[in-house]
Amino acid sequence: MEDLLTWPLVLFLSGALLGVGGYFGARADEMHIAQMAAQNAARTAAVTNNQQTIVQAAQATVTGSGAPATWNGQPAIAASDVQIQTEDNGQLITAQVTYHAPVVFPQLMKWLGISSGWTQPITATATYYNELGNGSPGTVSLSNATGNTTTNGTGGLASPQNTSFKLTLAVTGPASATTFLNGQSVQITATSNQDVSMAPGDALQIYDQSTGQWLGMPTFSGTSDTVTVSGNNESDTFVAYIAPWGTTSGAVAQSTPLTVQWISPSQLTSMIQVSATAYPGTSPGVATPQGAPAGTWTAQTQNGTNNQVWNNESVEIVAKVPSSVYLNGGSLAIYNATTGQQLSGPGSPASVGTQNSQAYAMVSQQVTGSSPVTQSYGAQFTWNGQTYTTPSSNNVQVIWEPNISFQLGLSNNGGTITLTATASFPFQGSNANGSYTWYAFLYNQSLMQWYQPQGLTTSQNQVSWSFSQSQYAGDYFVAVLNNSPSVPSSWAYPQSGAQPPLTSNQQAIYTVTLTAQGDSTDNNVTLTATSNLPLNGHTMSIVNLTTGQVIASTTQGTTLTTTVQATPQQTTQYQAQIN
């Protein structure tokens, strides 16, 4: 049987080549700048009569395109280069803008017999119809430059009705979180997949639904808009729109709402997640049996259903701040809520300042008598010299039992192997386990295979499984106890150790599949490789067979995802591999 199977996937990626035309002198991109400047001036004039604001809208087009705002001391667009005319009682607005495009090599132009100075004026006109009639009738008279190359009309600009817009809104600084401490400044960025100028008369803008206010300045050209906000004990919801300036009516596109909250350090403690993980052994840090995951419990465990451990067994307590919370200072520590003592060690207290901040500590308890010992653990957050403690409902409770064991025995009778799981404690309701019927599971660690569970009632403490010796020679087994007949998603407790003297061959057969998902708005293709088993000492990779290059790899989990760019009119073959 093969140890490794691969499944190739051939992706046929094609596209259309774009032709770009131009002419010697005034280039197509410079004409486009002039046209966009006229377009922005026209729609700005539709919402304001302020001549300075109209001129600034045209000038912002030049700087937004990356072209120089001045050349040889002359502005690319001066106030005198912008003319606005309104008709039909202010509903029809016509803008004429002269853009002084820079000439990079005027001497070369002269040598070629082309008359040229340091700049070449290009005039463009654009119209905008505003049903509300915000403009004033008549003509704003401005002096006009001479000797211009003129283009008229909208220049073939797409209207909102035939342009597909996709708008996103996200926190971009200081981190992509959604919860911050009071007073923290936060950057929010709206991003469009299309240039906003492709929606004539509309602007990209960010709206605070909680306060009813528009934030920052509208963007008439480009694909993004960023604002900085702050708060104190509040939660604000923001939405980005591509719509007429200052209104959500008639929006071409809007983002999914984004909620950002600011909290106090005392509020933060109620969000800290505390968990406990048990590790079989007699001293802190002893590893689990070969291949057996550790059992994890959280604060929701009640009545001792999942929080019992063996006498002197080591337990790791972890306090974690959710990834949605950003901290820029302070410290986090584990503390024993039963004794009120803060624990110290390599992981407690821990300085915080990034996302996913956490503290940890290994604890154990020696039970000297016949009664169990119970300890409760939580977290403490220290900020500006003051310490805040998690509420008791967030804490975890660990019970060290003096006489708990769950063992797996082996017997061989004429080639038939019998594995027997035995619990050394009773199951009646007076025990900390409660009045449950428990189920014993047998797990083949070598084959990663579960076997039919068997119930343990108040009158039972032992169950057995029988197999042929030749069928499972060399495999490791472990018994697991759970209070549900369903296969446990995480290992329940108590659990046995791996049973000797069987020798594991640690052989695992992997298969891998590769799928592709394209994005309708661009040429991005998402490749996803999926393994049938968790990677254990192996590497899963996605390979570009055309170039032989490994474009993504991982040694953990069961999935691997990466994004590639489709190349127009070219076929590229990819393959997923496990080595």
Coordinates of C-alpha atoms in Angstrom, one line a residue:
M1 CA 0.0 0.0 0.0
E2 CA 1.4 3.4 -0.9
D3 CA 2.4 5.7 1.9
L4 CA 1.5 8.8 0.0
L5 CA -1.1 9.7 -2.5
T6 CA -1.3 13.0 -4.5
W7 CA -4.1 14.4 -6.5
P8 CA -3.2 16.9 -9.2
L9 CA -5.4 19.7 -10.3
V10 CA -5.0 21.5 -13.6
L11 CA -6.2 25.1 -13.6
F12 CA -6.9 26.7 -17.0
L13 CA -6.5 30.4 -16.4
S14 CA -7.2 32.8 -19.3
G15 CA -7.9 36.4 -19.8
A16 CA -7.9 39.2 -22.4
L17 CA -4.8 41.3 -23.2
L18 CA -5.4 45.0 -22.8
G19 CA -4.1 47.4 -25.5
V20 CA -3.0 50.8 -24.5
G21 CA -2.8 53.5 -27.2
G22 CA -1.3 56.9 -27.0
Y23 CA 0.3 59.6 -29.1
F24 CA 3.5 61.6 -29.1
G25 CA 3.0 64.7 -27.0
A26 CA -0.1 64.6 -24.9
R27 CA -0.4 61.0 -23.7
A28 CA -3.6 59.0 -23.0
D29 CA -3.0 59.0 -19.2
E30 CA -2.6 62.8 -19.1
M31 CA -5.8 63.2 -21.1
H32 CA -7.4 60.8 -18.5
I33 CA -6.2 63.0 -15.7
A34 CA -7.7 66.1 -17.3
Q35 CA -11.0 64.2 -17.9
M36 CA -11.2 63.0 -14.3
A37 CA -10.4 66.5 -13.0
A38 CA -13.3 67.9 -15.0
Q39 CA -15.6 65.1 -13.8
N40 CA -14.7 65.7 -10.1
A41 CA -15.1 69.5 -10.5
A42 CA -18.6 69.0 -12.1
R43 CA -20.0 66.7 -9.4
T44 CA -18.4 68.9 -6.6
A45 CA -20.2 71.9 -8.2
A46 CA -23.4 70.0 -7.9
V47 CA -23.3 70.0 -4.1
T48 CA -21.5 73.3 -3.4
N49 CA -21.1 76.8 -4.9
N50 CA -17.8 77.3 -3.1
Q51 CA -15.3 78.0 -5.9
Q52 CA -12.3 77.1 -3.8
T53 CA -13.8 73.7 -3.0
I54 CA -14.5 73.0 -6.7
V55 CA -10.9 74.0 -7.6
Q56 CA -9.5 71.8 -4.8
A57 CA -11.5 68.8 -6.1
A58 CA -9.9 69.2 -9.6
Q59 CA -6.4 69.7 -8.1
A60 CA -6.9 66.6 -5.8
T61 CA -7.4 64.5 -9.0
V62 CA -3.8 65.3 -10.1
T63 CA -2.2 64.5 -6.8
G64 CA -4.4 61.4 -6.4
S65 CA -3.1 60.1 -9.8
G66 CA 0.5 60.5 -8.7
A67 CA 1.3 63.2 -11.2
P68 CA 3.2 66.3 -9.9
A69 CA 1.0 69.2 -8.6
T70 CA 3.5 71.7 -10.1
W71 CA 6.0 71.6 -12.9
N72 CA 8.7 74.2 -13.5
G73 CA 7.1 76.5 -10.9
Q74 CA 3.6 76.4 -12.6
P75 CA 0.6 74.6 -11.0
A76 CA -0.8 71.8 -12.9
I77 CA -4.3 73.2 -12.3
A78 CA -4.7 76.8 -11.2
A79 CA -7.9 78.5 -10.0
S80 CA -8.1 80.2 -13.4
D81 CA -8.1 76.9 -15.1
V82 CA -11.5 75.8 -13.8
Q83 CA -14.7 77.0 -15.4
I84 CA -18.2 76.1 -14.2
Q85 CA -21.4 76.7 -16.1
T86 CA -24.9 75.8 -14.8
E87 CA -28.2 75.6 -16.8
D88 CA -31.7 74.4 -16.3
N89 CA -32.1 76.2 -13.1
G90 CA -28.9 74.8 -11.7
Q91 CA -29.6 71.2 -12.6
L92 CA -27.2 70.8 -15.5
I93 CA -23.6 71.5 -14.5
T94 CA -20.7 71.7 -17.0
A95 CA -17.1 71.9 -15.9
Q96 CA -14.2 72.8 -18.1
V97 CA -10.7 72.2 -16.6
T98 CA -7.3 72.9 -18.2
Y99 CA -4.6 70.6 -17.0
H100 CA -1.0 71.7 -17.6
A101 CA 0.7 68.3 -18.3
P102 CA 4.4 68.2 -17.7
V103 CA 6.7 67.8 -20.7
V104 CA 9.7 65.8 -19.6
F105 CA 12.0 66.5 -22.6
P106 CA 11.1 69.9 -24.0
Q107 CA 14.5 70.3 -25.8
L108 CA 13.9 66.9 -27.5
M109 CA 10.5 68.0 -28.6
K110 CA 12.0 71.2 -30.1
W111 CA 14.7 69.1 -31.8
L112 CA 12.0 67.0 -33.4
G113 CA 10.3 70.1 -34.7
I114 CA 7.4 70.1 -32.2
S115 CA 6.7 73.4 -30.5
S116 CA 6.5 72.8 -26.8
G117 CA 7.2 74.5 -23.5
W118 CA 7.7 73.0 -20.1
T119 CA 4.0 72.1 -19.9
Q120 CA 1.3 71.2 -22.4
P121 CA -2.2 72.4 -21.7
I122 CA -5.0 69.9 -22.1
T123 CA -8.6 70.9 -21.7
A124 CA -11.4 68.5 -20.9
T125 CA -15.1 69.1 -20.2
A126 CA -17.6 67.1 -18.2
T127 CA -21.3 67.4 -17.4
Y128 CA -23.3 66.3 -14.4
Y129 CA -27.1 66.4 -14.0
N130 CA -28.4 67.1 -10.5
E131 CA -32.2 66.7 -10.1
L132 CA -32.1 68.7 -6.9
G133 CA -30.7 71.7 -8.6
N134 CA -28.1 72.6 -5.9
G135 CA -26.0 74.7 -8.3
S136 CA -26.7 78.4 -9.2
P137 CA -27.9 79.3 -12.8
G138 CA -25.5 81.2 -15.0
T139 CA -21.7 81.0 -15.7
V140 CA -18.8 81.4 -13.4
S141 CA -16.4 83.5 -15.5
L142 CA -12.8 82.6 -15.2
S143 CA -9.9 83.3 -17.6
N144 CA -9.0 80.4 -19.8
A145 CA -5.6 79.3 -21.1
T146 CA -5.0 79.2 -24.8
G147 CA -3.5 76.7 -27.2
N148 CA -5.2 73.8 -25.6
T149 CA -5.8 70.2 -26.8
T150 CA -9.5 69.7 -26.0
T151 CA -11.5 66.5 -25.4
N152 CA -15.3 66.7 -24.9
G153 CA -17.9 64.5 -23.2
T154 CA -17.6 61.9 -20.5
G155 CA -14.7 60.1 -22.1
G156 CA -16.6 56.8 -22.0
L157 CA -16.7 56.6 -18.2
A158 CA -18.7 53.7 -16.8
S159 CA -21.9 54.6 -14.9
P160 CA -22.7 53.0 -11.5
Q161 CA -25.3 50.9 -13.2
N162 CA -22.8 49.0 -15.3
T163 CA -19.9 49.0 -12.8
S164 CA -19.6 46.2 -10.2
F165 CA -18.5 47.7 -6.9
K166 CA -17.4 45.8 -3.8
L167 CA -16.8 47.8 -0.6
T168 CA -15.1 46.6 2.6
L169 CA -14.5 48.3 5.9
A170 CA -11.8 47.2 8.4
V171 CA -9.7 48.4 11.3
T172 CA -6.2 49.0 9.9
G173 CA -4.4 50.4 12.9
P174 CA -2.8 49.9 15.4
A175 CA -4.0 46.3 14.7
S176 CA -7.0 44.5 13.1
A177 CA -8.9 44.1 16.3
T178 CA -12.4 45.4 17.2
T179 CA -12.0 46.0 21.0
F180 CA -9.6 48.6 22.5
L181 CA -9.0 50.1 25.9
N182 CA -10.5 53.5 26.5
G183 CA -8.8 56.4 24.7
Q184 CA -7.1 54.3 22.1
S185 CA -6.9 55.9 18.7
V186 CA -8.1 53.5 15.9
Q187 CA -7.7 53.8 12.2
I188 CA -10.6 52.6 10.0
T189 CA -10.1 52.2 6.3
A190 CA -12.8 51.7 3.6
T191 CA -11.6 50.0 0.4
S192 CA -13.3 49.8 -2.9
N193 CA -12.4 47.3 -5.7
Q194 CA -13.0 50.0 -8.3
D195 CA -11.9 53.6 -8.5
V196 CA -14.6 55.8 -7.0
S197 CA -14.4 58.1 -10.1
M198 CA -16.1 55.3 -12.0
A199 CA -19.3 56.3 -10.1
P200 CA -19.8 59.9 -11.4
G201 CA -21.3 62.2 -8.8
D202 CA -20.7 59.8 -5.9
A203 CA -18.1 59.8 -3.1
L204 CA -16.5 57.1 -0.9
Q205 CA -17.3 58.1 2.7
I206 CA -17.5 56.5 6.2
Y207 CA -20.6 56.9 8.4
D208 CA -20.9 56.4 12.2
Q209 CA -24.3 54.9 12.6
S210 CA -24.1 55.3 16.4
T211 CA -23.7 59.1 16.3
G212 CA -25.3 59.8 12.9
Q213 CA -22.1 61.6 11.7
W214 CA -20.0 61.5 8.6
L215 CA -16.3 61.0 9.4
G216 CA -13.4 62.7 7.7
M217 CA -13.5 64.0 4.1
P218 CA -15.2 62.3 1.1
T219 CA -13.1 60.7 -1.5
F220 CA -14.1 61.4 -5.1
S221 CA -11.2 59.6 -6.8
G222 CA -9.2 56.6 -5.7
T223 CA -10.0 53.3 -4.0
S224 CA -9.7 54.0 -0.2
D225 CA -10.6 56.4 2.6
T226 CA -9.1 56.3 6.1
V227 CA -10.3 58.0 9.3
T228 CA -9.1 58.0 12.9
V229 CA -11.6 57.5 15.7
S230 CA -11.5 57.1 19.5
G231 CA -13.9 56.4 22.3
N232 CA -14.5 55.9 26.0
N233 CA -16.8 53.2 27.4
E234 CA -18.8 53.0 24.1
S235 CA -19.5 50.8 21.1
D236 CA -19.8 52.5 17.7
T237 CA -20.9 50.9 14.4
F238 CA -19.4 52.2 11.1
V239 CA -20.5 51.7 7.5
A240 CA -18.7 52.8 4.3
Y241 CA -20.8 54.0 1.4
I242 CA -20.2 55.0 -2.2
A243 CA -23.1 57.5 -2.6
P244 CA -23.8 61.2 -3.2
W245 CA -21.8 63.3 -0.8
G246 CA -23.4 63.4 2.7
T247 CA -26.2 61.0 2.2
T248 CA -26.9 57.2 2.1
S249 CA -29.7 57.6 -0.4
G250 CA -29.1 56.1 -3.8
A251 CA -25.9 54.4 -2.6
V252 CA -24.0 52.5 -5.3
A253 CA -22.4 50.2 -2.7
Q254 CA -22.1 49.8 1.0
S255 CA -19.9 47.8 3.3
T256 CA -20.9 45.3 6.0
P257 CA -21.2 47.2 9.3
L258 CA -18.1 47.3 11.5
T259 CA -18.5 47.6 15.2
V260 CA -15.6 48.9 17.4
Q261 CA -15.8 49.1 21.2
W262 CA -13.7 50.8 23.8
I263 CA -13.7 49.3 27.3
S264 CA -12.1 49.9 30.7
P265 CA -9.6 47.5 32.2
S266 CA -12.2 46.2 34.6
Q267 CA -14.5 45.3 31.7
L268 CA -11.6 43.5 30.0
T269 CA -11.3 41.0 32.8
S270 CA -14.8 39.6 32.0
M271 CA -13.5 38.9 28.5
I272 CA -10.4 37.0 29.5
Q273 CA -10.7 33.2 28.8
V274 CA -9.3 30.9 31.4
S275 CA -8.8 27.2 30.6
A276 CA -7.1 24.1 32.2
T277 CA -5.3 21.2 30.5
A278 CA -4.4 18.1 32.4
Y279 CA -1.1 16.2 31.7
P280 CA -0.7 12.7 33.1
G281 CA 2.4 12.4 35.2
T282 CA 3.7 13.2 38.7
S283 CA 5.5 16.5 38.1
P284 CA 4.8 19.6 36.1
G285 CA 5.7 19.4 32.4
V286 CA 5.5 15.6 32.0
A287 CA 4.2 14.9 28.5
T288 CA 1.1 12.9 27.7
P289 CA 1.3 9.2 26.7
Q290 CA 2.7 8.6 23.2
G291 CA 0.4 10.3 20.6
A292 CA -2.4 11.0 23.1
P293 CA -3.7 14.6 23.2
A294 CA -4.3 16.3 26.5
G295 CA -7.8 16.9 27.8
T296 CA -9.0 20.5 27.9
W297 CA -11.7 22.0 30.2
T298 CA -13.0 25.5 30.4
A299 CA -14.9 27.5 33.0
Q300 CA -18.2 26.1 31.9
T301 CA -17.6 22.7 33.6
Q302 CA -19.9 22.1 36.5
N303 CA -20.4 19.4 39.2
G304 CA -17.0 17.9 38.5
T305 CA -18.0 16.4 35.1
N306 CA -14.7 17.2 33.4
N307 CA -12.4 18.8 36.0
Q308 CA -11.1 15.8 38.0
V309 CA -7.5 14.9 37.8
W310 CA -5.2 12.3 39.5
N311 CA -3.4 12.9 42.7
N312 CA -0.3 15.1 42.1
E313 CA -1.1 15.4 38.4
S314 CA 0.2 18.5 36.6
V315 CA -2.3 20.9 35.1
E316 CA -1.6 23.9 32.8
I317 CA -3.7 27.0 33.5
V318 CA -4.0 29.4 30.6
A319 CA -5.5 32.9 30.6
K320 CA -6.0 34.4 27.2
V321 CA -7.2 37.7 25.9
P322 CA -9.4 37.2 22.8
S323 CA -7.8 38.0 19.5
S324 CA -10.5 40.6 18.9
V325 CA -9.0 42.7 21.7
Y326 CA -5.9 44.9 21.3
L327 CA -3.7 45.7 24.3
N328 CA -0.8 48.2 24.3
G329 CA 0.6 47.6 27.7
G330 CA 0.1 46.1 31.2
S331 CA 0.6 42.6 32.4
L332 CA -1.4 39.4 32.7
A333 CA -1.0 36.7 35.4
I334 CA -2.5 33.5 36.7
Y335 CA -3.7 33.5 40.3
N336 CA -5.1 30.9 42.7
A337 CA -8.6 32.2 43.5
T338 CA -8.9 29.8 46.4
T339 CA -5.8 31.2 48.2
G340 CA -5.7 34.6 46.6
Q341 CA -2.0 34.1 45.6
Q342 CA -0.6 35.2 42.2
L343 CA 1.5 32.5 40.5
S344 CA 4.9 33.3 39.2
G345 CA 7.0 31.5 36.7
P346 CA 8.1 31.5 33.0
G347 CA 4.6 32.4 31.8
S348 CA 3.1 34.4 34.7
P349 CA 3.0 37.3 34.9
A350 CA 3.4 38.1 31.2
S351 CA 3.8 41.5 29.6
V352 CA 1.1 42.3 27.0
G353 CA 1.2 44.6 24.1
T354 CA 0.1 42.6 21.1
Q355 CA -3.0 40.6 20.1
N356 CA -3.5 37.1 21.5
S357 CA -1.9 38.1 24.8
Q358 CA -1.8 35.2 27.3
A359 CA -0.3 34.0 30.5
Y360 CA 0.2 30.4 31.7
A361 CA 1.3 28.4 34.8
M362 CA 1.8 24.7 35.6
V363 CA 0.1 23.7 38.9
S364 CA -0.1 20.4 40.8
Q365 CA -1.5 19.3 44.2
Q366 CA -0.4 16.5 46.5
V367 CA -3.4 14.9 48.3
T368 CA -2.2 13.5 51.6
G369 CA -5.6 12.4 53.0
S370 CA -8.6 10.5 51.7
S371 CA -10.6 13.6 50.6
P372 CA -10.1 15.4 47.3
V373 CA -8.5 18.8 47.1
T374 CA -10.3 21.6 45.1
Q375 CA -8.6 24.7 43.8
S376 CA -10.0 27.5 41.7
Y377 CA -7.8 29.5 39.2
G378 CA -8.4 32.8 37.4
A379 CA -6.4 35.7 35.9
Q380 CA -5.3 39.2 37.0
F381 CA -4.7 42.1 34.7
T382 CA -2.5 45.0 35.9
W383 CA -2.8 48.4 34.2
N384 CA -1.3 51.7 35.3
G385 CA -0.4 50.3 38.7
Q386 CA -3.8 48.9 39.4
T387 CA -4.8 45.2 39.4
Y388 CA -8.1 43.9 38.1
T389 CA -9.3 40.3 38.7
T390 CA -11.5 38.0 36.6
P391 CA -15.0 37.3 37.9
S392 CA -15.5 33.9 39.6
S393 CA -17.7 32.8 36.7
N394 CA -14.7 33.0 34.4
N395 CA -12.4 30.9 36.6
V396 CA -11.7 27.2 36.3
Q397 CA -11.9 24.6 39.1
V398 CA -9.5 21.6 39.4
I399 CA -10.2 18.7 41.7
W400 CA -7.3 16.5 42.6
E401 CA -8.6 13.0 43.6
P402 CA -6.5 10.8 45.9
N403 CA -7.5 7.4 44.5
I404 CA -8.5 7.8 40.9
S405 CA -7.1 5.5 38.2
F406 CA -8.2 4.2 34.8
Q407 CA -6.0 1.5 33.5
L408 CA -5.8 -0.6 30.3
G409 CA -4.7 -4.2 30.7
L410 CA -3.6 -6.7 28.0
S411 CA -4.0 -10.5 27.8
N412 CA -3.3 -12.9 25.0
N413 CA -5.2 -16.2 24.7
G414 CA -4.4 -18.4 21.7
G415 CA -3.8 -15.5 19.3
T416 CA -6.7 -13.5 20.6
I417 CA -5.8 -10.2 22.3
T418 CA -8.2 -8.9 25.0
L419 CA -7.8 -5.3 26.1
T420 CA -9.6 -4.5 29.4
A421 CA -10.2 -1.0 30.7
T422 CA -10.7 -0.8 34.5
A423 CA -11.8 2.2 36.6
S424 CA -10.8 2.2 40.2
F425 CA -13.5 4.6 41.4
P426 CA -17.3 4.2 41.8
F427 CA -19.9 5.9 39.6
Q428 CA -22.7 6.6 42.0
G429 CA -24.1 10.0 42.4
S430 CA -22.3 10.8 45.6
N431 CA -19.1 10.9 43.7
A432 CA -17.9 14.1 42.1
N433 CA -18.6 12.6 38.7
G434 CA -22.4 13.0 39.4
S435 CA -25.1 10.5 38.5
Y436 CA -24.1 9.9 34.9
T437 CA -23.7 6.8 32.8
W438 CA -20.1 6.8 31.5
Y439 CA -18.8 5.3 28.3
A440 CA -15.4 3.7 27.7
F441 CA -13.8 4.2 24.3
L442 CA -10.9 2.3 22.8
Y443 CA -8.6 4.2 20.5
N444 CA -5.9 2.7 18.2
Q445 CA -3.2 5.4 18.3
S446 CA -1.3 3.8 15.4
L447 CA -4.3 3.7 13.0
M448 CA -6.1 6.7 14.6
Q449 CA -9.2 4.5 14.8
W450 CA -12.0 4.5 17.4
Y451 CA -13.9 1.4 18.4
Q452 CA -17.4 0.9 19.6
P453 CA -17.9 2.5 23.0
Q454 CA -19.3 0.5 26.0
G455 CA -21.3 1.9 28.8
L456 CA -20.3 2.0 32.4
T457 CA -23.2 2.2 34.9
T458 CA -23.2 2.4 38.7
S459 CA -22.7 -1.3 38.9
Q460 CA -19.8 -1.5 36.5
N461 CA -16.2 -0.4 36.4
Q462 CA -14.7 -2.6 33.7
V463 CA -15.1 -3.3 30.0
S464 CA -13.2 -5.3 27.4
W465 CA -12.5 -5.5 23.7
S466 CA -11.0 -8.6 21.8
F467 CA -9.1 -8.7 18.6
S468 CA -6.9 -11.1 16.5
Q469 CA -3.2 -10.8 17.5
S470 CA -2.1 -10.7 13.9
Q471 CA -4.6 -8.0 13.0
Y472 CA -3.1 -5.3 15.2
A473 CA 0.4 -6.5 15.9
G474 CA 2.7 -3.5 16.6
D475 CA -0.2 -1.0 17.3
Y476 CA -0.6 1.2 20.4
F477 CA -4.0 1.5 22.1
V478 CA -5.4 3.9 24.7
A479 CA -8.7 3.8 26.6
V480 CA -10.8 7.0 27.1
L481 CA -13.6 7.6 29.4
N482 CA -16.4 10.0 28.5
N483 CA -19.9 10.8 29.8
S484 CA -21.5 10.8 26.3
P485 CA -21.9 7.9 23.8
S486 CA -20.5 10.2 21.0
V487 CA -16.9 10.0 20.1
P488 CA -15.2 12.8 22.1
S489 CA -14.1 15.7 20.0
S490 CA -11.4 16.4 22.7
W491 CA -10.1 13.7 25.0
A492 CA -12.2 13.3 28.1
Y493 CA -10.9 12.5 31.5
P494 CA -9.7 10.2 33.2
Q495 CA -7.7 8.4 30.5
S496 CA -5.3 5.5 30.5
G497 CA -1.7 5.5 29.3
A498 CA -0.6 3.8 26.1
Q499 CA -0.4 0.1 26.7
P500 CA 3.0 -1.7 26.4
P501 CA 4.5 -4.1 25.4
L502 CA 3.1 -3.4 21.9
T503 CA 5.5 -1.5 19.6
S504 CA 4.1 1.2 17.5
N505 CA 5.1 1.4 13.8
Q506 CA 3.7 5.0 13.6
Q507 CA 2.6 4.3 10.1
A508 CA -0.1 6.7 8.7
I509 CA -1.5 6.7 5.2
Y510 CA -2.3 10.2 3.9
T511 CA -4.4 11.4 1.0
V512 CA -4.6 15.0 -0.2
T513 CA -7.0 16.8 -2.5
L514 CA -6.6 20.2 -4.2
T515 CA -9.5 22.6 -5.0
A516 CA -9.7 26.0 -6.6
Q517 CA -12.1 28.9 -6.1
G518 CA -12.0 32.0 -8.4
D519 CA -13.0 35.6 -7.4
S520 CA -15.5 37.1 -9.8
T521 CA -14.2 40.6 -9.2
D522 CA -10.5 40.0 -10.0
N523 CA -8.0 37.4 -11.3
N524 CA -7.3 35.9 -7.9
V525 CA -7.7 32.2 -7.5
T526 CA -7.8 30.5 -4.0
L527 CA -6.1 27.1 -3.8
T528 CA -7.0 24.8 -0.9
A529 CA -5.2 21.6 -0.2
T530 CA -6.9 19.2 2.3
S531 CA -5.4 16.2 4.1
N532 CA -7.4 13.3 5.4
L533 CA -5.3 13.2 8.6
P534 CA -3.6 15.8 10.8
L535 CA 0.0 16.3 9.7
N536 CA 2.3 14.4 12.1
G537 CA 5.9 14.8 11.0
H538 CA 4.9 15.4 7.4
T539 CA 4.8 18.5 5.2
M540 CA 1.9 19.4 2.9
S541 CA 2.8 21.7 0.0
I542 CA 1.1 23.3 -3.1
V543 CA 3.5 23.2 -6.1
N544 CA 3.4 25.2 -9.3
L545 CA 4.2 22.3 -11.7
T546 CA 4.9 24.8 -14.5
T547 CA 7.8 26.4 -12.7
G548 CA 8.5 23.6 -10.1
Q549 CA 8.2 26.2 -7.3
V550 CA 6.6 25.4 -3.9
I551 CA 4.2 28.3 -3.4
A552 CA 2.9 27.3 0.1
S553 CA 3.5 24.7 2.7
T554 CA 2.6 23.7 6.3
T555 CA 3.5 21.0 8.9
Q556 CA 0.3 21.4 11.0
G557 CA -3.4 20.8 10.7
T558 CA -5.3 19.4 7.8
T559 CA -5.7 22.3 5.4
L560 CA -3.4 24.7 3.5
T561 CA -4.8 27.7 1.6
T562 CA -3.0 30.2 -0.7
T563 CA -4.0 32.7 -3.4
V564 CA -2.4 32.9 -6.8
Q565 CA -2.9 35.5 -9.6
A566 CA -4.2 34.2 -12.9
T567 CA -2.0 35.0 -15.9
P568 CA -3.9 36.1 -19.0
Q569 CA -4.0 33.5 -21.8
Q570 CA -1.7 31.1 -20.0
T571 CA -2.4 27.7 -18.5
T572 CA -0.8 26.9 -15.1
Q573 CA -0.8 23.5 -13.4
Y574 CA -0.8 23.1 -9.6
Q575 CA -0.5 20.0 -7.4
A576 CA -0.9 19.3 -3.7
Q577 CA 1.7 17.0 -2.1
I578 CA 2.5 15.5 1.3
N579 CA 6.1 14.5 2.0

